[in-house]
PDB file of N, CA and C in Angstrom:
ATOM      1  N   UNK D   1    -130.128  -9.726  23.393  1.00 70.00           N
ATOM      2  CA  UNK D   1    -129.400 -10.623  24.254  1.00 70.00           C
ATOM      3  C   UNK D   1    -130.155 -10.843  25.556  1.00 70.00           C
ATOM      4  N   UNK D   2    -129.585 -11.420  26.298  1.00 70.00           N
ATOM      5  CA  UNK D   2    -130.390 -12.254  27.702  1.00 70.00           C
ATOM      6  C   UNK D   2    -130.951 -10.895  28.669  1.00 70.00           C
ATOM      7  N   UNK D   3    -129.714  -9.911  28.703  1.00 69.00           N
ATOM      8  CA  UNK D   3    -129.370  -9.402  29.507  1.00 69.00           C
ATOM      9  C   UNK D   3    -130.509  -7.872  29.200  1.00 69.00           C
ATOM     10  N   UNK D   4    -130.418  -7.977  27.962  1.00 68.00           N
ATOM     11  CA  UNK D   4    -131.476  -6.906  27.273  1.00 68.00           C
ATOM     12  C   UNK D   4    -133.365  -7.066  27.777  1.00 68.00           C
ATOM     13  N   UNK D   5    -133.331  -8.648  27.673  1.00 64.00           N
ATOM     14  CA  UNK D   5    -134.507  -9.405  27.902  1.00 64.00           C
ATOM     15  C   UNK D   5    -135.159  -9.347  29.497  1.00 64.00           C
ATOM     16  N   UNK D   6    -134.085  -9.369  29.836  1.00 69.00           N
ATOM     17  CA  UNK D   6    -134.438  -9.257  31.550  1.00 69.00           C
ATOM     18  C   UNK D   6    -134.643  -7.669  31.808  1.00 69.00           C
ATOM     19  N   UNK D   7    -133.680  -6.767  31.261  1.00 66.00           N
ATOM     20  CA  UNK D   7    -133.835  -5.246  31.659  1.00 66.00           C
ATOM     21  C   UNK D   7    -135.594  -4.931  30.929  1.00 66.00           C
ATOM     22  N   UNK D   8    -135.858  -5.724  29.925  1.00 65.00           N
ATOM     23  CA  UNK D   8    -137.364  -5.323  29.371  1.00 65.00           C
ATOM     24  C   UNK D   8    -138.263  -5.724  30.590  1.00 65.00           C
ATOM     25  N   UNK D   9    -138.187  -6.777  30.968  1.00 70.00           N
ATOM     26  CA  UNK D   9    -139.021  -6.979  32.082  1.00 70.00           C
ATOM     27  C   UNK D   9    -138.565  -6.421  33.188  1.00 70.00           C
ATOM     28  N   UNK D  10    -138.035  -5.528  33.918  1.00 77.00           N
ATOM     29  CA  UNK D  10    -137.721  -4.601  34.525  1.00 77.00           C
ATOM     30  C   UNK D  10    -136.456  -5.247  35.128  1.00 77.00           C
ATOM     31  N   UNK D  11    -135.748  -6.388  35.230  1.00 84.00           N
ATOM     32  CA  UNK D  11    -134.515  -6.586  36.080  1.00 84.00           C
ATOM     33  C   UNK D  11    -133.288  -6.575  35.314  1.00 84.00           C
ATOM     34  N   UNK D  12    -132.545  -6.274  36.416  1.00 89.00           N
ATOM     35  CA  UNK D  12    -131.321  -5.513  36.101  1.00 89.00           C
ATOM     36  C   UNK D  12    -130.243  -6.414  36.975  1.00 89.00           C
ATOM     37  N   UNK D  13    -129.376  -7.438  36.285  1.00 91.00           N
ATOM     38  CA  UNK D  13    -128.364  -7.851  36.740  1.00 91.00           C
ATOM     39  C   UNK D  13    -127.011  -7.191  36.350  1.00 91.00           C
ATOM     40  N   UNK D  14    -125.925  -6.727  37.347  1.00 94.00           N
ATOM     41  CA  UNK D  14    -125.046  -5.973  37.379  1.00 94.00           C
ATOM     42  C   UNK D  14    -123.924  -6.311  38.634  1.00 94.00           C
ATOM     43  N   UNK D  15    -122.808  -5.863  38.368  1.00 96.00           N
ATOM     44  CA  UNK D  15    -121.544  -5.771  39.368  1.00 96.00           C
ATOM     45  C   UNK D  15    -121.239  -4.506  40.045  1.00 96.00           C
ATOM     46  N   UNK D  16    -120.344  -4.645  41.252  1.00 97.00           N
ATOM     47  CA  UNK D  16    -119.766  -3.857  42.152  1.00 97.00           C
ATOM     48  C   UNK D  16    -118.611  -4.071  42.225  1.00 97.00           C
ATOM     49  N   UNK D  17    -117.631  -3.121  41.949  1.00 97.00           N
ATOM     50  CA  UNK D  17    -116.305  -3.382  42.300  1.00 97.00           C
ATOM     51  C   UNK D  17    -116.251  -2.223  43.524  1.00 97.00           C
ATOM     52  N   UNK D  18    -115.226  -2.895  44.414  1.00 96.00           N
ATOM     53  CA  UNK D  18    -115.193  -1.778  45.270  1.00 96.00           C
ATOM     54  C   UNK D  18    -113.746  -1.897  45.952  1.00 96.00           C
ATOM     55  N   UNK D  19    -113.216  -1.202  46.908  1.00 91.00           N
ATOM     56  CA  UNK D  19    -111.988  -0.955  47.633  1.00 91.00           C
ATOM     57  C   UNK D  19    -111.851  -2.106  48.393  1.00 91.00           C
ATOM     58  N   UNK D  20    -112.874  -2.477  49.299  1.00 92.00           N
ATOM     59  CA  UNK D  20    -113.130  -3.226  50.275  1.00 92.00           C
ATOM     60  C   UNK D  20    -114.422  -4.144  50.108  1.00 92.00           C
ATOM     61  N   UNK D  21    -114.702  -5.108  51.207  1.00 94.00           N
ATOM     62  CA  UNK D  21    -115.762  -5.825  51.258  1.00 94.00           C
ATOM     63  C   UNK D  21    -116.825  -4.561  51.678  1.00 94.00           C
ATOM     64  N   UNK D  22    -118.515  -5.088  51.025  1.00 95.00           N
ATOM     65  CA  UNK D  22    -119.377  -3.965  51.585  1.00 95.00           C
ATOM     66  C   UNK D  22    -120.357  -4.479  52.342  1.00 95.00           C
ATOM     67  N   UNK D  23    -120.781  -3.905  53.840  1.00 96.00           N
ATOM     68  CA  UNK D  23    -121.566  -4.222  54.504  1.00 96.00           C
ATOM     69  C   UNK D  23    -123.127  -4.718  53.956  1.00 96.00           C
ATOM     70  N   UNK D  24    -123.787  -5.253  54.557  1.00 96.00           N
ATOM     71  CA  UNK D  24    -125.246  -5.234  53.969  1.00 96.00           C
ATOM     72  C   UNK D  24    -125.782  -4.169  53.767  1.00 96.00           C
ATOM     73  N   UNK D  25    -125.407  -2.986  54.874  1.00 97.00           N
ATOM     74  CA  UNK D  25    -126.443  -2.118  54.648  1.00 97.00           C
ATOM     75  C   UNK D  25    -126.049  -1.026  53.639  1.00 97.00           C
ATOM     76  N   UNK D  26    -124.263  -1.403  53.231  1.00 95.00           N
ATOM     77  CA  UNK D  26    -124.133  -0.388  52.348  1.00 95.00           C
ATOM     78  C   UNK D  26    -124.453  -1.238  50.322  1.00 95.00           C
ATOM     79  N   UNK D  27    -124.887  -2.587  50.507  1.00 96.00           N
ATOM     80  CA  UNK D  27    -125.345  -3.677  49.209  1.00 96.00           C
ATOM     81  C   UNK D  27    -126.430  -2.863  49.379  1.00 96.00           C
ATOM     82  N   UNK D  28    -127.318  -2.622  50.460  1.00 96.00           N
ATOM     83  CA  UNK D  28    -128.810  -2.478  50.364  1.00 96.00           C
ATOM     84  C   UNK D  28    -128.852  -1.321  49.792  1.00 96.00           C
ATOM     85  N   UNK D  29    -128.352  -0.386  50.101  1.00 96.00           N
ATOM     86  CA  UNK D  29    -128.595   0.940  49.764  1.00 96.00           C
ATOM     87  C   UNK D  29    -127.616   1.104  48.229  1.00 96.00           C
ATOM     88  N   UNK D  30    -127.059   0.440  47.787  1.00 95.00           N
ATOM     89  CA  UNK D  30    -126.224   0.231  46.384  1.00 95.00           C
ATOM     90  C   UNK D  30    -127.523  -0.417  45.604  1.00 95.00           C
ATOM     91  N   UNK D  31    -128.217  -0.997  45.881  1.00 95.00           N
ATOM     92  CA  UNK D  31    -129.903  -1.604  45.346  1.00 95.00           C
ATOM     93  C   UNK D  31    -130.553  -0.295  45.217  1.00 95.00           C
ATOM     94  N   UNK D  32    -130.716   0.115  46.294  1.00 95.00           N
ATOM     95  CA  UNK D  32    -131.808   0.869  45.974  1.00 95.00           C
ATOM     96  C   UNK D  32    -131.286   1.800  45.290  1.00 95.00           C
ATOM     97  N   UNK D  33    -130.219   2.144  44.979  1.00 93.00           N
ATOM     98  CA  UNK D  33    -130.021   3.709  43.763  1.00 93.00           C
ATOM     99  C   UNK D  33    -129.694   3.016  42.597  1.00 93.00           C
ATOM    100  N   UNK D  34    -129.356   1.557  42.709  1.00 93.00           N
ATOM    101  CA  UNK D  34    -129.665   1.272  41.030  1.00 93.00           C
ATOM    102  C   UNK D  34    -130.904   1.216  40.471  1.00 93.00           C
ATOM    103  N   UNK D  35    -132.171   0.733  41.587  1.00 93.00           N
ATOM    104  CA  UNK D  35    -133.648   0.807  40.728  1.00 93.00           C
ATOM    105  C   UNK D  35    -133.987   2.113  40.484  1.00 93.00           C
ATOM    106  N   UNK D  36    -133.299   3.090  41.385  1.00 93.00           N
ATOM    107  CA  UNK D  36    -133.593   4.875  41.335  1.00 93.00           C
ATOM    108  C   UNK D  36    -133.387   4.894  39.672  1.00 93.00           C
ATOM    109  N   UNK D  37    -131.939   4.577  39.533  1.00 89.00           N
ATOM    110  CA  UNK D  37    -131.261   4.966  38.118  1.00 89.00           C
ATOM    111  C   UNK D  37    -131.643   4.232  36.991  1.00 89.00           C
ATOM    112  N   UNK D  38    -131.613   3.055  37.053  1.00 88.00           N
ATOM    113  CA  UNK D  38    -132.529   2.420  36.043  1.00 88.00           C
ATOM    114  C   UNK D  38    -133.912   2.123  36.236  1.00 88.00           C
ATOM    115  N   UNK D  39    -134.787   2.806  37.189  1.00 89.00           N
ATOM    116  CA  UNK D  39    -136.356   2.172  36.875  1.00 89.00           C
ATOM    117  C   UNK D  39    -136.512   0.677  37.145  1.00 89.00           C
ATOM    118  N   UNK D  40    -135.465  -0.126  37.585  1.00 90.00           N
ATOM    119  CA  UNK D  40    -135.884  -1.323  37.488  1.00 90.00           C
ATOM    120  C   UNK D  40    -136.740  -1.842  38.703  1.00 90.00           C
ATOM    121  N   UNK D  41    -137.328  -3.102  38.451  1.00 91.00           N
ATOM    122  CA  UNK D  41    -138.137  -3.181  39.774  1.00 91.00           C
ATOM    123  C   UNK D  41    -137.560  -4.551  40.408  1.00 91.00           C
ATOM    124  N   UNK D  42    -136.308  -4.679  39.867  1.00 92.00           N
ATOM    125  CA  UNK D  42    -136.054  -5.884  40.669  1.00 92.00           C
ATOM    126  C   UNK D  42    -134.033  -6.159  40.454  1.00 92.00           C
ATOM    127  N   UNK D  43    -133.196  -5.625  41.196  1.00 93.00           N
ATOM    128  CA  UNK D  43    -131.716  -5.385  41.147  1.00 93.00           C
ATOM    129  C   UNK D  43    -130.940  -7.166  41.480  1.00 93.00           C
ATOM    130  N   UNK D  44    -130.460  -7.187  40.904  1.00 93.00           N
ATOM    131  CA  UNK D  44    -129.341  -8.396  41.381  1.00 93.00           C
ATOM    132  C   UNK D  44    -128.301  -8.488  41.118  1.00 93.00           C
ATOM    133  N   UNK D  45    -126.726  -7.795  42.333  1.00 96.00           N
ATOM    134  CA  UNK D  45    -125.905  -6.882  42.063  1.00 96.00           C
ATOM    135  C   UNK D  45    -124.991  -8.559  42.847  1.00 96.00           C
ATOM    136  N   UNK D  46    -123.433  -8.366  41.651  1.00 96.00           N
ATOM    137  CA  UNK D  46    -122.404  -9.231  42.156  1.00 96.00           C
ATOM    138  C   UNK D  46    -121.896  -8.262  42.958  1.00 96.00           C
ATOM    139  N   UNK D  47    -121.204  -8.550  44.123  1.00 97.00           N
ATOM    140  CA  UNK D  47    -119.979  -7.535  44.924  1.00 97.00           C
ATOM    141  C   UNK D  47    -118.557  -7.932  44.712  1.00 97.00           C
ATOM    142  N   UNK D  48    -117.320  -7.560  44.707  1.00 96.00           N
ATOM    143  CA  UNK D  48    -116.299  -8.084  44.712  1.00 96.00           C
ATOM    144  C   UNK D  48    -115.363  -7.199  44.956  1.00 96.00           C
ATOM    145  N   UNK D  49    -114.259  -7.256  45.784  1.00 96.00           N
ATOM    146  CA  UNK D  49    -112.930  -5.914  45.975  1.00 96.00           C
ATOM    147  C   UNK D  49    -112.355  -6.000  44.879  1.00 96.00           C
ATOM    148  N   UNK D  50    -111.349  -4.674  45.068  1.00 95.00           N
ATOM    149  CA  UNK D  50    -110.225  -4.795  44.206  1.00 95.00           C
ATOM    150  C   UNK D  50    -109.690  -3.614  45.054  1.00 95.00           C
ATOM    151  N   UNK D  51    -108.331  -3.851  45.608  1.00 91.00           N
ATOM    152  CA  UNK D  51    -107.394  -2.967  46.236  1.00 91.00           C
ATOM    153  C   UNK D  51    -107.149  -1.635  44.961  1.00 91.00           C
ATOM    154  N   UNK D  52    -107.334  -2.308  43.924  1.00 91.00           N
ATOM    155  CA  UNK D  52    -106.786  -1.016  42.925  1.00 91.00           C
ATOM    156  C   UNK D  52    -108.092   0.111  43.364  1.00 91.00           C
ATOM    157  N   UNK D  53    -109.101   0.092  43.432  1.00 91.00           N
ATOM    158  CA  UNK D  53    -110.215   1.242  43.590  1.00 91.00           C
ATOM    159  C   UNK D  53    -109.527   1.554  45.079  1.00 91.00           C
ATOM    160  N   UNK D  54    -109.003   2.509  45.010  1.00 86.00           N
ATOM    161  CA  UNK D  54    -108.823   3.700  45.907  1.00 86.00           C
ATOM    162  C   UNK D  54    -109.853   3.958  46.954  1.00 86.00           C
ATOM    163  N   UNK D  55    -110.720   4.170  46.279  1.00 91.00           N
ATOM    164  CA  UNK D  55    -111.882   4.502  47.138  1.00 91.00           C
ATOM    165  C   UNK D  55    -113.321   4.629  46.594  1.00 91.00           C
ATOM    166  N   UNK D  56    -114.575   4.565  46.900  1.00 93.00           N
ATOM    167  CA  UNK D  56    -115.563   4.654  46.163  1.00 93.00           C
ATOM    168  C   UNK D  56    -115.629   3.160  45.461  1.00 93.00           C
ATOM    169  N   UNK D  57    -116.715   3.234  44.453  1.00 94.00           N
ATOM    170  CA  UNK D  57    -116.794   1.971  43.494  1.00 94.00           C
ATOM    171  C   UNK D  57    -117.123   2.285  42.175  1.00 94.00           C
ATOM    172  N   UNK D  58    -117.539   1.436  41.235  1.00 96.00           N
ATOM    173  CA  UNK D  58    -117.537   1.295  40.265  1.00 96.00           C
ATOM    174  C   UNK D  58    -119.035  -0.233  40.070  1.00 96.00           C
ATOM    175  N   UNK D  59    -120.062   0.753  39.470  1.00 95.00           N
ATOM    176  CA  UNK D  59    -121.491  -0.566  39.188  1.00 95.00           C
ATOM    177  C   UNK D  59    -121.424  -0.896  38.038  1.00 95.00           C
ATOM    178  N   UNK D  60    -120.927  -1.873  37.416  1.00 95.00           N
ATOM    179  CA  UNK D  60    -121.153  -2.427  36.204  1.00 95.00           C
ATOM    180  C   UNK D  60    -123.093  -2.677  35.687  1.00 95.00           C
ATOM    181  N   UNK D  61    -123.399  -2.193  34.458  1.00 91.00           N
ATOM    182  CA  UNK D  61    -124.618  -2.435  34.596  1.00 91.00           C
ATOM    183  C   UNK D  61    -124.768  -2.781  32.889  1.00 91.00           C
ATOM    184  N   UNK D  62    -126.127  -3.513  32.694  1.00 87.00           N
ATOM    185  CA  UNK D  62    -126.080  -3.635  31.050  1.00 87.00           C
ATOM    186  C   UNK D  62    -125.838  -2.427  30.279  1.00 87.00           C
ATOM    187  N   UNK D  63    -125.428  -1.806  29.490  1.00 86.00           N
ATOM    188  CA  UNK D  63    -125.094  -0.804  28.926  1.00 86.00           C
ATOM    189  C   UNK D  63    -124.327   0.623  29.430  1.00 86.00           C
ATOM    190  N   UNK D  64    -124.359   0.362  30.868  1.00 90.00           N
ATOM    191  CA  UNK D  64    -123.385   1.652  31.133  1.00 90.00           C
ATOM    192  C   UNK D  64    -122.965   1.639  32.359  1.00 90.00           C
ATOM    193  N   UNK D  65    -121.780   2.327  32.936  1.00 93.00           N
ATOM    194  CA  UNK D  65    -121.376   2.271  34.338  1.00 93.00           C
ATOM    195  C   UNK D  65    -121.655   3.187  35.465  1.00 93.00           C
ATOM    196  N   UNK D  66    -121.628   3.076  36.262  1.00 92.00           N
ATOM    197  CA  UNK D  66    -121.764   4.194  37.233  1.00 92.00           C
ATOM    198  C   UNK D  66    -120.712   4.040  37.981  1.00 92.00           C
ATOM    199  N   UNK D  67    -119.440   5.234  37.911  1.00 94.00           N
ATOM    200  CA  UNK D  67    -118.532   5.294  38.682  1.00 94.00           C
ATOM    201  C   UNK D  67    -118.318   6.302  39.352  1.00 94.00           C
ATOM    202  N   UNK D  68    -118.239   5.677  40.799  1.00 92.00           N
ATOM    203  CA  UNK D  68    -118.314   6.475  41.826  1.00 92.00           C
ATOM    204  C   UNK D  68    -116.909   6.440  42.639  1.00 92.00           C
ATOM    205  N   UNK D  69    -115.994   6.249  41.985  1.00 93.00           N
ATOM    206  CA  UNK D  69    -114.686   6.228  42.329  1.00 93.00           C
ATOM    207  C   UNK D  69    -114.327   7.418  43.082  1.00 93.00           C
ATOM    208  N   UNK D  70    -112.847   7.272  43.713  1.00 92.00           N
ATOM    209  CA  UNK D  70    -112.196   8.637  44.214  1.00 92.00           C
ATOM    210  C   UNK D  70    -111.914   9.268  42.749  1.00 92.00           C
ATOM    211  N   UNK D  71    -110.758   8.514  42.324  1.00 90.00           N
ATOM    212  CA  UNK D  71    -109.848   8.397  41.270  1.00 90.00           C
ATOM    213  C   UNK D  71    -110.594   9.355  40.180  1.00 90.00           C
ATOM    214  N   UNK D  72    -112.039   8.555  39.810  1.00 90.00           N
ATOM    215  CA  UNK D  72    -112.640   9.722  38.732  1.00 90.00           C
ATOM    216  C   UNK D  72    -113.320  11.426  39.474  1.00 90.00           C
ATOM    217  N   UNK D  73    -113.877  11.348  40.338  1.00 88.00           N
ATOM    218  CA  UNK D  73    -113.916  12.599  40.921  1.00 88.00           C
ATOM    219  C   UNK D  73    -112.958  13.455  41.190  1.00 88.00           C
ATOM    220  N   UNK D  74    -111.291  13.079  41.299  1.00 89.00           N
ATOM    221  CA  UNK D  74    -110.576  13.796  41.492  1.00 89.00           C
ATOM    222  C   UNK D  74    -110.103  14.217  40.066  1.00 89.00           C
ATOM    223  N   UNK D  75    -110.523  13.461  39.490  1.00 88.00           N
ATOM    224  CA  UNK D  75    -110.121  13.626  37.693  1.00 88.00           C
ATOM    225  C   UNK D  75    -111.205  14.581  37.058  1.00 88.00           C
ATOM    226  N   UNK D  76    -112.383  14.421  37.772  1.00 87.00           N
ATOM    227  CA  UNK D  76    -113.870  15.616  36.878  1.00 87.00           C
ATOM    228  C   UNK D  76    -112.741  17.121  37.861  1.00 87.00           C
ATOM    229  N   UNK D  77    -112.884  16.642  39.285  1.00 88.00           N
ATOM    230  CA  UNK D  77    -112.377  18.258  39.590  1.00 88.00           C
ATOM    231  C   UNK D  77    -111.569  18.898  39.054  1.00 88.00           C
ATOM    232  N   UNK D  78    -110.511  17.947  38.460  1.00 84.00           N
ATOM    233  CA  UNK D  78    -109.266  18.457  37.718  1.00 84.00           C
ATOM    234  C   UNK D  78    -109.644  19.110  36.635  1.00 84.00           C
ATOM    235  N   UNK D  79    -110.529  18.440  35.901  1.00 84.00           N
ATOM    236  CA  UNK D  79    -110.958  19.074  34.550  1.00 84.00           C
ATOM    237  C   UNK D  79    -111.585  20.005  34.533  1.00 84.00           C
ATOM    238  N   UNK D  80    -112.451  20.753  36.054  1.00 77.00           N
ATOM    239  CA  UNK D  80    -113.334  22.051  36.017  1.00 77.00           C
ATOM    240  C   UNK D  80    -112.660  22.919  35.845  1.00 77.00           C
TER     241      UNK D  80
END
């Protein structure tokens, strides 16, 4: 698929859900730990709220998520 095609050539288009609107400098630094995590050499991230995220966010990415929610951290602690 498209999305497969672009991650071969190293870019990585993906989403942000988050609590609130996010500053630039906190988009910028949401870039740079997605090329950390995927290797990619070139990020192009949608942003968008959602009052339901509590806190933290949630990166939609081709094949997998990275959630950095409250909601799931209070749910891993629960489970230790």
């Amino acid at each position: 698929d498209a999305e497969q095609q672009l991650a071969d050539r190293g870019v990585v288009v993906g989403s942000v859900v988050s609590a609130f609107d996010l500053s630039s400098a906190m988009q910028s630094a949401l870039q740079t730990m997605v090329k950390k995590e995927t290797g990619a050499s070139q990020v192009t991230l949608v942003y968008r709220s959602d009052p339901s995220v509590l806190g933290g966010f949630v990166v939609h990415l081709p094949g997998r998520q990275l959630d950095r929610t409250i909601q799931t951290l209070l749910t891993t602690l629960k489970t230790r």
